[in-house]
Short mmCIF file of C-alpha atoms in Angstrom, two decimals:
data_model
loop_
_atom_site.label_atom_id
_atom_site.label_comp_id
_atom_site.label_asym_id
_atom_site.label_seq_id
_atom_site.Cartn_x
_atom_site.Cartn_y
_atom_site.Cartn_z
CA MET A 1 -0.61 0.10 -0.22
CA SER A 2 1.21 3.88 -0.50
CA THR A 3 0.33 6.96 0.43
CA THR A 4 0.22 9.99 -2.26
CA THR A 5 0.43 13.78 -0.78
CA LEU A 6 0.38 17.04 -2.46
CA LEU A 7 2.81 18.88 -1.78
CA VAL A 8 3.61 23.41 -1.93
CA ARG A 9 6.71 25.54 -2.01
CA GLN A 10 5.98 26.95 1.88
CA ASN A 11 7.85 30.29 0.18
CA GLN A 12 6.26 29.84 -3.33
CA LEU A 13 3.06 28.52 -2.97
CA ALA A 14 2.60 27.95 -6.64
CA ASP A 15 4.79 25.36 -6.85
CA THR A 16 3.44 21.76 -6.13
CA ALA A 17 4.64 18.38 -6.33
CA VAL A 18 2.85 15.00 -5.55
CA ARG A 19 4.95 12.39 -3.89
CA THR A 20 4.03 8.71 -3.48
CA THR A 21 5.62 6.88 -0.87
CA ALA A 22 5.36 3.44 0.73
CA ASP A 23 2.60 2.84 3.88
CA SER A 24 5.38 1.97 7.39
CA THR A 25 3.38 -0.63 9.01
CA LEU A 26 1.11 0.74 11.78
CA GLN A 27 1.64 1.05 15.40
CA GLU A 28 -0.15 -0.45 17.97
CA GLY A 29 -3.29 2.09 18.50
CA GLU A 30 -2.73 3.64 15.32
CA ILE A 31 -5.12 3.71 12.79
CA ARG A 32 -5.01 4.32 8.89
CA VAL A 33 -7.21 6.24 7.42
CA GLN A 34 -8.42 6.56 3.65
CA VAL A 35 -9.05 10.55 3.26
CA ASP A 36 -12.52 9.84 1.28
CA ARG A 37 -13.49 14.18 0.14
CA PHE A 38 -12.10 17.16 1.14
CA ALA A 39 -12.40 20.81 1.13
CA LEU A 40 -10.46 23.39 -1.47
CA THR A 41 -11.15 27.25 -0.29
CA SER A 42 -9.23 30.12 0.32
CA ASN A 43 -9.05 28.74 3.62
CA ASN A 44 -6.68 26.59 3.13
CA ILE A 45 -5.28 28.99 1.20
CA THR A 46 -4.74 31.48 4.31
CA TYR A 47 -3.25 27.93 6.04
CA ALA A 48 -0.78 28.11 3.70
CA ALA A 49 -0.55 31.99 3.50
CA MET A 50 0.02 31.91 7.64
CA GLY A 51 1.45 28.64 8.25
CA GLU A 52 5.15 29.08 9.69
CA MET A 53 3.31 32.13 11.65
CA LEU A 54 0.59 30.00 12.97
CA GLN A 55 1.68 27.15 12.79
CA TYR A 56 -0.44 24.89 10.09
CA TRP A 57 2.52 23.71 8.68
CA GLN A 58 3.00 21.62 11.85
CA PHE A 59 0.04 19.73 11.34
CA PHE A 60 1.38 16.93 8.67
CA PRO A 61 5.13 17.43 7.97
CA SER A 62 6.04 16.41 4.51
CA GLY A 63 9.88 14.99 5.72
CA GLU A 64 11.28 17.80 3.15
CA ALA A 65 12.79 21.13 3.86
CA GLY A 66 11.15 23.82 2.67
CA TRP A 67 8.45 21.83 1.86
CA GLY A 68 4.63 21.42 3.47
CA VAL A 69 1.48 19.51 3.03
CA ILE A 70 -2.13 22.19 3.73
CA PRO A 71 -4.49 20.70 6.22
CA VAL A 72 -8.09 20.11 4.41
CA TRP A 73 -11.30 19.95 5.93
CA GLY A 74 -13.81 17.05 4.94
CA PHE A 75 -14.11 13.15 5.51
CA GLY A 76 -12.16 9.90 5.92
CA THR A 77 -13.05 5.89 6.21
CA VAL A 78 -10.52 4.42 8.58
CA GLN A 79 -8.36 1.45 6.67
CA GLU A 80 -6.79 -0.21 8.74
CA SER A 81 -7.06 0.18 13.08
CA ARG A 82 -4.22 -1.44 15.42
CA HIS A 83 -6.57 0.79 17.74
CA PRO A 84 -9.49 -1.07 20.18
CA ASP A 85 -11.44 1.46 19.69
CA ILE A 86 -11.38 2.36 16.76
CA PRO A 87 -13.06 -0.14 14.17
CA VAL A 88 -12.55 -0.48 10.02
CA GLY A 89 -15.23 1.11 8.44
CA GLU A 90 -15.38 3.89 11.02
CA HIS A 91 -16.61 7.06 9.49
CA LEU A 92 -15.01 10.22 10.04
CA TYR A 93 -14.50 14.01 9.82
CA GLY A 94 -12.01 16.08 11.18
CA TYR A 95 -8.87 17.54 9.53
CA TRP A 96 -6.50 15.57 6.88
CA PRO A 97 -3.86 16.23 4.50
CA MET A 98 -3.78 16.91 1.46
CA ALA A 99 -3.15 13.28 0.12
CA THR A 100 -5.00 9.75 -0.17
CA HIS A 101 -3.86 8.64 3.44
CA ALA A 102 -3.60 9.72 7.23
CA VAL A 103 -1.96 7.67 10.63
CA LEU A 104 -3.18 8.57 13.04
CA ALA A 105 -3.49 7.56 17.15
CA PRO A 106 -5.82 8.15 18.68
CA HIS A 107 -6.77 8.78 22.83
CA ARG A 108 -9.18 10.17 24.52
CA VAL A 109 -11.82 8.17 22.10
CA SER A 110 -15.43 9.29 23.53
CA SER A 111 -18.74 7.96 21.55
CA THR A 112 -18.24 11.37 20.02
CA GLY A 113 -14.66 11.50 18.85
CA PHE A 114 -10.83 11.74 19.51
CA SER A 115 -8.02 13.48 19.55
CA ASP A 116 -4.91 12.61 17.70
CA GLY A 117 -2.45 12.16 20.23
CA ALA A 118 0.48 11.69 18.20
CA PRO A 119 3.98 13.25 19.75
CA HIS A 120 3.78 15.88 16.38
CA ARG A 121 0.42 17.28 17.25
CA ALA A 122 1.43 17.95 21.48
CA GLY A 123 1.22 20.62 21.13
CA LEU A 124 -1.17 22.00 18.54
CA HIS A 125 -4.14 23.84 19.04
CA ALA A 126 -6.79 21.34 19.80
CA VAL A 127 -10.35 22.11 17.48
CA TYR A 128 -7.67 20.92 14.76
CA ASN A 129 -6.65 18.09 16.32
CA HIS A 130 -10.02 17.04 17.39
CA TYR A 131 -11.71 14.13 15.21
CA LEU A 132 -15.29 13.28 15.45
CA ARG A 133 -17.07 10.05 14.92
CA THR A 134 -20.58 10.68 12.06
CA ASN A 135 -23.01 8.41 13.36
CA THR A 136 -23.01 10.58 17.12
CA ASP A 137 -21.89 13.44 15.37
CA PRO A 138 -25.40 16.60 15.68
CA PHE A 139 -24.16 18.39 12.73
CA TYR A 140 -23.26 15.42 10.42
CA GLN A 141 -26.39 14.32 7.61
CA PRO A 142 -25.27 11.75 4.82
CA LEU A 143 -26.68 13.91 1.98
CA SER A 144 -25.28 16.89 2.59
CA GLU A 145 -21.16 15.89 3.11
CA ASP A 146 -20.04 18.25 0.62
CA ILE A 147 -21.55 21.03 2.05
CA GLN A 148 -20.76 20.45 5.66
CA ALA A 149 -17.04 20.06 4.29
CA LEU A 150 -17.03 23.49 2.52
CA LEU A 151 -18.76 25.27 4.76
CA ARG A 152 -18.75 23.92 8.17
CA PRO A 153 -15.60 25.35 9.02
CA LEU A 154 -15.96 27.78 7.70
CA PHE A 155 -19.12 29.49 9.08
CA ILE A 156 -17.55 27.78 12.71
CA THR A 157 -15.41 30.72 11.98
CA SER A 158 -17.48 33.54 10.86
CA TRP A 159 -19.60 32.97 13.76
CA LEU A 160 -17.23 33.43 16.69
CA ILE A 161 -16.23 36.50 14.25
CA ASP A 162 -19.60 37.29 15.16
CA ASP A 163 -19.68 36.28 18.93
CA PHE A 164 -16.58 38.13 19.45
CA LEU A 165 -17.53 40.95 17.90
CA ALA A 166 -20.84 41.38 20.17
CA ASP A 167 -18.94 40.08 23.25
CA GLN A 168 -16.99 43.24 22.88
CA GLN A 169 -20.09 45.62 21.88
CA PHE A 170 -18.35 46.12 18.96
CA PHE A 171 -16.17 48.53 20.53
CA GLY A 172 -17.98 50.66 20.73
CA ALA A 173 -19.49 50.82 16.51
CA GLY A 174 -22.41 50.01 14.44
CA THR A 175 -20.67 49.67 11.00
CA VAL A 176 -18.71 46.93 10.38
CA LEU A 177 -16.49 47.03 7.29
CA LEU A 178 -15.49 42.87 6.05
CA SER A 179 -13.19 42.80 2.84
CA SER A 180 -13.37 40.12 -0.04
CA ALA A 181 -17.21 40.47 0.24
CA SER A 182 -17.83 36.93 -1.56
CA SER A 183 -15.33 34.98 0.08
CA LYS A 184 -17.88 31.51 2.13
CA THR A 185 -15.81 33.13 5.74
CA ALA A 186 -16.83 36.30 4.89
CA TYR A 187 -20.89 35.72 3.36
CA GLY A 188 -20.12 33.88 6.63
CA THR A 189 -19.67 36.56 8.89
CA ALA A 190 -22.27 38.44 7.40
CA PHE A 191 -25.25 36.69 7.30
CA GLU A 192 -24.90 36.14 10.75
CA LEU A 193 -23.93 39.88 11.82
CA ALA A 194 -27.61 41.32 9.38
CA LYS A 195 -29.11 39.89 13.07
CA ARG A 196 -27.66 42.20 15.29
CA PRO A 197 -29.36 45.10 15.13
CA GLY A 198 -28.17 48.49 14.66
CA ILE A 199 -25.52 47.48 13.35
CA GLN A 200 -24.42 47.66 9.39
CA VAL A 201 -22.26 45.71 7.01
CA VAL A 202 -20.43 46.70 4.37
CA GLY A 203 -18.56 44.77 2.62
CA LEU A 204 -15.62 45.33 -0.36
CA THR A 205 -15.17 43.18 -3.13
CA SER A 206 -14.41 43.01 -6.42
CA ALA A 207 -15.98 44.56 -9.21
CA THR A 208 -17.31 41.22 -10.95
CA ASN A 209 -18.80 39.96 -7.84
CA ARG A 210 -20.47 42.75 -6.38
CA ALA A 211 -23.72 41.43 -7.85
CA PHE A 212 -23.26 38.47 -6.49
CA CYS A 213 -22.98 39.74 -3.19
CA GLU A 214 -26.35 41.84 -2.97
CA SER A 215 -27.57 39.03 -3.95
CA LEU A 216 -27.12 37.16 -0.58
CA GLY A 217 -29.17 39.53 1.32
CA CYS A 218 -26.51 39.93 4.55
CA TYR A 219 -25.02 43.42 3.39
CA HIS A 220 -26.49 46.19 3.76
CA ARG A 221 -24.03 47.79 0.82
CA VAL A 222 -21.55 46.34 -1.87
CA LEU A 223 -19.08 48.74 -2.66
CA ALA A 224 -16.28 48.11 -5.18
CA TYR A 225 -12.66 47.90 -3.39
CA GLU A 226 -12.66 50.96 -5.47
CA GLU A 227 -15.10 52.85 -4.43
CA LEU A 228 -14.18 52.49 -0.49
CA GLU A 229 -13.85 56.29 -0.23
CA GLN A 230 -17.42 57.13 -0.69
CA LEU A 231 -17.54 55.45 2.83
CA PRO A 232 -18.07 58.04 5.04
CA ALA A 233 -14.49 58.09 7.51
CA GLN A 234 -15.78 59.69 10.28
CA PRO A 235 -18.89 57.46 12.54
CA ALA A 236 -17.42 54.36 14.52
CA SER A 237 -16.34 51.63 12.26
CA VAL A 238 -14.71 48.18 13.03
CA TYR A 239 -12.89 46.37 9.33
CA VAL A 240 -12.73 42.65 9.47
CA ASP A 241 -9.92 41.69 7.19
CA PHE A 242 -10.44 38.74 4.51
CA ALA A 243 -8.30 39.60 2.29
CA GLY A 244 -4.77 40.62 3.71
CA SER A 245 -3.71 43.35 1.08
CA VAL A 246 -1.55 45.19 2.53
CA THR A 247 -2.72 47.81 0.34
CA LEU A 248 -5.93 47.96 0.37
CA ARG A 249 -5.29 47.49 4.65
CA GLU A 250 -3.26 51.49 4.23
CA ARG A 251 -6.44 52.91 2.93
CA ILE A 252 -8.97 51.55 5.31
CA HIS A 253 -7.03 52.35 8.50
CA ARG A 254 -5.96 55.50 6.17
CA HIS A 255 -9.67 56.61 5.05
CA LEU A 256 -11.44 55.66 8.08
CA THR A 257 -10.56 58.00 10.93
CA GLY A 258 -13.66 56.58 12.72
CA LEU A 259 -11.98 53.31 12.58
CA ALA A 260 -12.71 51.59 16.42
CA TYR A 261 -10.71 48.12 15.50
CA SER A 262 -9.44 45.94 13.32
CA CYS A 263 -9.75 42.08 12.61
CA ALA A 264 -6.83 40.43 10.57
CA VAL A 265 -8.72 36.94 9.58
CA GLY A 266 -7.80 35.78 6.32
CA ALA A 267 -5.47 36.11 3.29
CA SER A 268 -7.44 35.54 0.42
CA HIS A 269 -5.03 38.04 -1.41
CA VAL A 270 -1.65 36.34 -1.06
CA GLN A 271 0.06 38.60 -4.09
CA ASP A 272 -0.29 41.78 -1.46
CA LEU A 273 0.19 40.11 1.65
CA GLY A 274 2.37 42.28 4.16
CA GLY A 275 2.48 43.83 7.45
CA ALA A 276 1.17 45.70 9.88
CA GLY A 277 3.47 48.39 8.43
CA ASN A 278 3.00 52.06 10.67
CA LEU A 279 -0.36 52.26 10.94
CA PRO A 280 -2.86 55.62 11.42
CA GLY A 281 -5.03 53.59 14.07
CA PRO A 282 -6.21 50.57 16.32
CA ARG A 283 -3.37 47.84 15.74
CA PRO A 284 -4.80 44.76 13.71
CA THR A 285 -5.21 42.55 15.13
CA MET A 286 -4.97 38.72 14.36
CA PHE A 287 -8.45 36.84 14.95
CA PHE A 288 -7.02 33.39 16.37
CA ALA A 289 -11.26 30.83 16.64
CA PRO A 290 -10.03 28.81 18.52
CA ALA A 291 -9.54 30.92 21.27
CA GLN A 292 -12.64 31.95 21.07
CA VAL A 293 -13.51 28.29 21.30
CA LYS A 294 -11.59 28.10 24.88
CA LYS A 295 -13.51 31.36 26.33
CA ARG A 296 -17.48 30.26 25.34
CA ASN A 297 -15.84 26.53 26.82
CA ALA A 298 -15.64 28.57 30.11
CA ASP A 299 -18.63 31.05 29.51
CA TRP A 300 -21.24 28.05 28.75
CA GLY A 301 -19.57 24.65 28.73
CA ALA A 302 -18.68 22.29 25.99
CA GLN A 303 -22.35 20.84 24.84
CA GLY A 304 -23.21 25.10 25.62
CA LEU A 305 -21.32 26.15 23.04
CA ASN A 306 -21.46 23.51 20.77
CA ASP A 307 -25.83 23.08 21.24
CA ARG A 308 -25.94 26.76 20.31
CA LEU A 309 -23.33 26.30 17.30
CA VAL A 310 -25.83 23.16 15.54
CA GLN A 311 -28.57 25.68 15.75
CA ALA A 312 -26.60 28.27 13.67
CA TRP A 313 -25.42 25.93 11.51
CA GLN A 314 -28.97 24.30 10.77
CA GLN A 315 -30.25 28.02 10.00
CA PHE A 316 -27.25 29.35 7.85
CA SER A 317 -27.01 25.30 5.75
CA THR A 318 -30.82 25.94 5.17
CA ALA A 319 -30.06 29.15 3.89
CA VAL A 320 -27.82 28.59 1.71
CA GLN A 321 -28.82 24.86 0.32
CA ALA A 322 -33.19 26.62 -0.56
CA PRO A 323 -34.12 26.83 -3.77
CA PRO A 324 -34.72 28.23 -6.67
CA GLN A 325 -31.18 29.72 -7.16
CA PRO A 326 -29.73 27.68 -3.74
CA TRP A 327 -25.99 30.05 -3.01
CA LEU A 328 -23.65 27.18 -3.61
CA VAL A 329 -22.48 24.95 -6.49
CA VAL A 330 -20.37 22.10 -5.96
CA GLN A 331 -17.87 20.69 -8.01
CA HIS A 332 -15.00 17.71 -7.86
CA HIS A 333 -12.17 16.83 -8.78
CA GLN A 334 -10.78 14.07 -8.28
CA GLY A 335 -7.11 12.23 -8.24
CA SER A 336 -3.62 14.24 -8.03
CA ALA A 337 -3.54 15.68 -11.42
CA ALA A 338 -7.09 17.43 -10.86
CA THR A 339 -6.29 18.18 -6.98
CA GLN A 340 -3.14 20.54 -8.13
CA ALA A 341 -5.26 22.17 -10.94
CA VAL A 342 -8.23 23.02 -8.61
CA TYR A 343 -5.80 24.29 -5.70
CA GLN A 344 -3.73 26.20 -8.35
CA GLN A 345 -7.41 27.77 -9.60
CA VAL A 346 -8.20 28.58 -6.03
CA LEU A 347 -5.01 29.83 -5.24
CA SER A 348 -5.30 32.13 -8.04
CA GLY A 349 -8.75 33.74 -7.11
CA GLN A 350 -10.59 32.65 -10.20
CA GLY A 351 -13.40 31.61 -10.89
CA SER A 352 -17.22 31.80 -9.46
CA PRO A 353 -17.95 33.06 -6.60
CA ARG A 354 -20.84 30.73 -6.42
CA ILE A 355 -18.48 27.09 -6.77
CA GLY A 356 -17.41 25.16 -4.54
CA HIS A 357 -14.72 22.25 -4.85
CA MET A 358 -14.74 18.59 -3.71
CA ALA A 359 -11.53 17.29 -4.28
CA THR A 360 -9.61 13.87 -3.28
CA MET A 361 -6.58 12.60 -4.80
CA LEU A 362 -7.93 8.86 -4.45
CA THR A 363 -8.16 7.85 -7.84
CA ALA A 364 -11.38 5.64 -9.26
#
């Protein structure tokens, strides 16, 4: 048996390579999972762009200097097991390498899931190390795996951004400005923010995606990037940065003199990434979703947080799939060559925002 993996050069994200290696013998307590399907979105590009800063490259070490494996969300099936509590055939949801297979070392096994106890993941955040058994997962519906893989991790981040801002009373602001407004995480955030009375949600996007963002129904106003200066400069506002563009960030900080908080989330504009620099106004602060999860686990308990997330997810996923024109159309890509090609497409930012890409490194 062998495993095929897509590698990405860490300092040149457009440079990829496919490696096939012979599988090693499992150790006692380990399982080998076939990675059945996973989502490819701009969120994965953020993982790569911030791989060094936020340790994303450490989840699935490539074994080759300068090369990394981008983590992806999706579903897998246990193909081989040397763990007494994890049977062959078990279906799992979680964080995978962009590969045909993954070896995990389950620990803290319960009826709902387990964590990967591999030594190299010991210091990494628990949210990404946890795997869920689909037969007990309240989020899981067998007929909507694609929607779950594409949107569930992004929506959880969206929900946590909205929850964080509300918990901080929006830093006294009445307007929230979202860049990369056509992205899935921005849409999920706008979907939640639009429920907040007194909050105006403004989307920034490319001119070609403006009509799409307006059709979503959760932005009070949508502007093309070149129209930014049409916004009133003085009222208190919050900027949620999904683009990561240093040029755009500087324009926003210089124009919005009433900017109360600058929240850095994503890096969809990989060609124009950069640091905070010497900007006027509040220093951009990275939003780290696991930190808000930890806070809410302390506030509400794990079950209380999960109940809120499940309820919000059900509302969002229903809206996304609502007829007559569902917001999301799924395309499937099979095999390493097809996965490489769609990765390049997502990296370049090309394609319709209505398209969701599901891939598998497996071949028929």
